[in-house]
Amino acid sequence: MQFHLDGQDIGMFEQRDMDALQQAFNTISVRRMLHADDAEARKLARALIHLYRHGIRDPQQLVTAFEPQDSQSDVA
């Protein structure tokens, strides 16, 4: 009996997935002045993977998800 497993089904990423995640991670890390071995950087990596697995695949959208939200609304 042969089985075919999609890499996403078992938590694996293709090169294009890794490239998108790495691009977002690098951009956010530079902005936050994180070092790759920091606990905060590992937390960021886990959060990026979580968002990616839930459908946010564009690196810029991933970066935007981690930008501070404006605390003031434009409602007059």
XYZ file of N, CA and C in Angstrom, residues 13 16-28 31-32 44-69:
126
model
N 7.824 22.500 4.989
C 7.722 23.659 4.110
C 8.572 23.440 2.873
N 9.991 27.806 -1.315
C 9.304 29.102 -1.451
C 8.670 29.527 -0.124
N 8.214 28.558 0.662
C 7.654 28.858 1.983
C 8.752 29.388 2.904
N 9.878 28.696 2.895
C 10.997 29.111 3.744
C 11.511 30.494 3.349
N 11.538 30.761 2.045
C 11.991 32.078 1.569
C 11.069 33.191 2.068
N 9.768 32.973 1.997
C 8.797 33.973 2.449
C 8.922 34.198 3.954
N 9.024 33.110 4.700
C 9.169 33.227 6.158
C 10.471 33.916 6.530
N 11.557 33.558 5.848
C 12.859 34.164 6.142
C 12.857 35.654 5.837
N 12.240 36.028 4.723
C 12.171 37.447 4.353
C 11.428 38.247 5.414
N 10.285 37.742 5.853
C 9.512 38.442 6.887
C 10.285 38.480 8.205
N 10.889 37.357 8.575
C 11.663 37.291 9.812
C 12.811 38.293 9.798
N 13.544 38.350 8.691
C 14.673 39.284 8.590
C 14.219 40.730 8.717
N 13.146 41.087 8.029
C 12.644 42.464 8.073
C 12.234 42.848 9.487
N 11.471 41.996 10.143
C 10.996 42.298 11.498
C 12.158 42.307 12.483
N 14.032 45.577 12.236
C 13.241 46.675 12.817
C 13.233 46.626 14.342
N 13.215 45.416 14.885
C 13.174 45.259 16.347
C 14.543 45.058 16.968
N 9.123 35.176 17.760
C 8.716 35.755 16.486
C 8.622 34.676 15.412
N 9.619 33.812 15.339
C 9.625 32.742 14.336
C 8.412 31.828 14.494
N 8.090 31.462 15.721
C 6.907 30.621 15.965
C 5.631 31.330 15.537
N 5.541 32.620 15.828
C 4.344 33.388 15.462
C 4.215 33.516 13.941
N 5.324 33.721 13.254
C 5.293 33.806 11.794
C 4.836 32.484 11.186
N 5.347 31.389 11.694
C 4.944 30.071 11.195
C 3.461 29.851 11.432
N 2.990 30.250 12.585
C 1.559 30.108 12.903
C 0.704 30.869 11.886
N 1.046 32.134 11.639
C 0.290 32.930 10.675
C 0.386 32.338 9.272
N 1.558 31.869 8.912
C 1.766 31.288 7.578
C 0.892 30.059 7.395
N 0.855 29.218 8.392
C 0.030 28.002 8.311
C -1.455 28.320 8.276
N -1.816 29.514 8.739
C -3.222 29.915 8.724
C -3.556 30.802 7.530
N -2.674 30.806 6.520
C -3.035 31.423 5.257
C -2.388 32.738 4.894
N -1.635 33.349 5.783
C -0.956 34.597 5.427
C 0.390 34.203 4.829
N 0.477 34.245 3.503
C 1.649 33.721 2.801
C 2.544 34.808 2.213
N 2.035 36.015 2.079
C 2.813 37.106 1.502
C 3.759 37.684 2.566
N 5.057 37.768 2.281
C 5.998 38.285 3.280
C 5.637 39.675 3.810
N 5.172 40.555 2.929
C 4.814 41.905 3.385
C 3.601 41.879 4.308
N 2.645 41.018 4.034
C 1.483 40.890 4.926
C 1.906 40.325 6.281
N 2.869 39.420 6.277
C 3.385 38.904 7.546
C 4.044 40.023 8.346
N 4.832 40.842 7.675
C 5.489 41.964 8.347
C 4.443 42.929 8.898
N 3.453 43.250 8.088
C 2.396 44.172 8.504
C 1.661 43.673 9.740
N 1.505 42.372 9.845
C 0.810 41.794 10.998
C 1.537 42.083 12.310
N 2.824 42.397 12.240
C 3.608 42.661 13.442
C 3.912 44.136 13.656
N 3.338 45.003 12.829
C 3.530 46.439 13.015
C 2.607 46.929 14.110
N 3.084 47.869 14.914
C 2.213 48.423 15.963
C 0.980 49.074 15.372
N -0.133 48.833 15.988
C -1.399 49.437 15.534
C -1.497 50.844 16.088
